[in-house]
Amino acid sequence: METLDLIEHTATNIKNSADCAIGFESARMVLAGFEGFKEDYISHVQEHQCTGTFEQPIPCVTLCPANVDIPGYIALAGAGRCADAVRLIRKDNPFPTALTTCRFYRTTKKTTGI
């Protein structure tokens, strides 16, 4: 914790004594990081490991009501394997055109009020 205390103390002193925006803002960002991610800082310094996750959910995977493999479909279509792409979609959704139309209508109705 001595390392983190030193970093926090130094950033506070720089923030309070900086004569330019670069010094002030960089110190402010360090302090904001301490405030929001203190556990991560401690994990890095004490245990030498990162506990954070950098995975972001893919909307077409997490929000698809039919659980269709959209990334697989895009990869196959991009590789020119259109018949395989259609087969992949139909494996989970036998009526892709109908579901897409319904999904578009519901989404449009929610966002536009139509």
Phi, psi and omega in degrees: 000341180300321179297315180293321177298320179295316179297315181295317179296316180296315180297321178296316179296318179295316180300318183283341185241359184294139178262356181227162182293328181296312179296314181298310184292320180294320178293321178297322179292322177297315180294322177295322176297319177299318183293317185272337187226036184303318180299322179294317178300314181298316179299318180294315185284314186277318186254355179055042177212156180258126179263355182287156174245142183243013179277132176248137180294143178267118185305320183290344177268312186281336184255357182289119182292339181261002182054042180280145179281077183296314178301322177295318178300313181297318179297315180294315179297319179296331178275003179081011181263064187296320180296319177294323179297316179295317177301319180297316179297315184289343178298319181260340185217099183292344181234067186298324181293317181295315181294319179298318179296315179298315181298316180298317181297314180296317180296315180297318181297319180293319186274331183252343181080011181284000000 
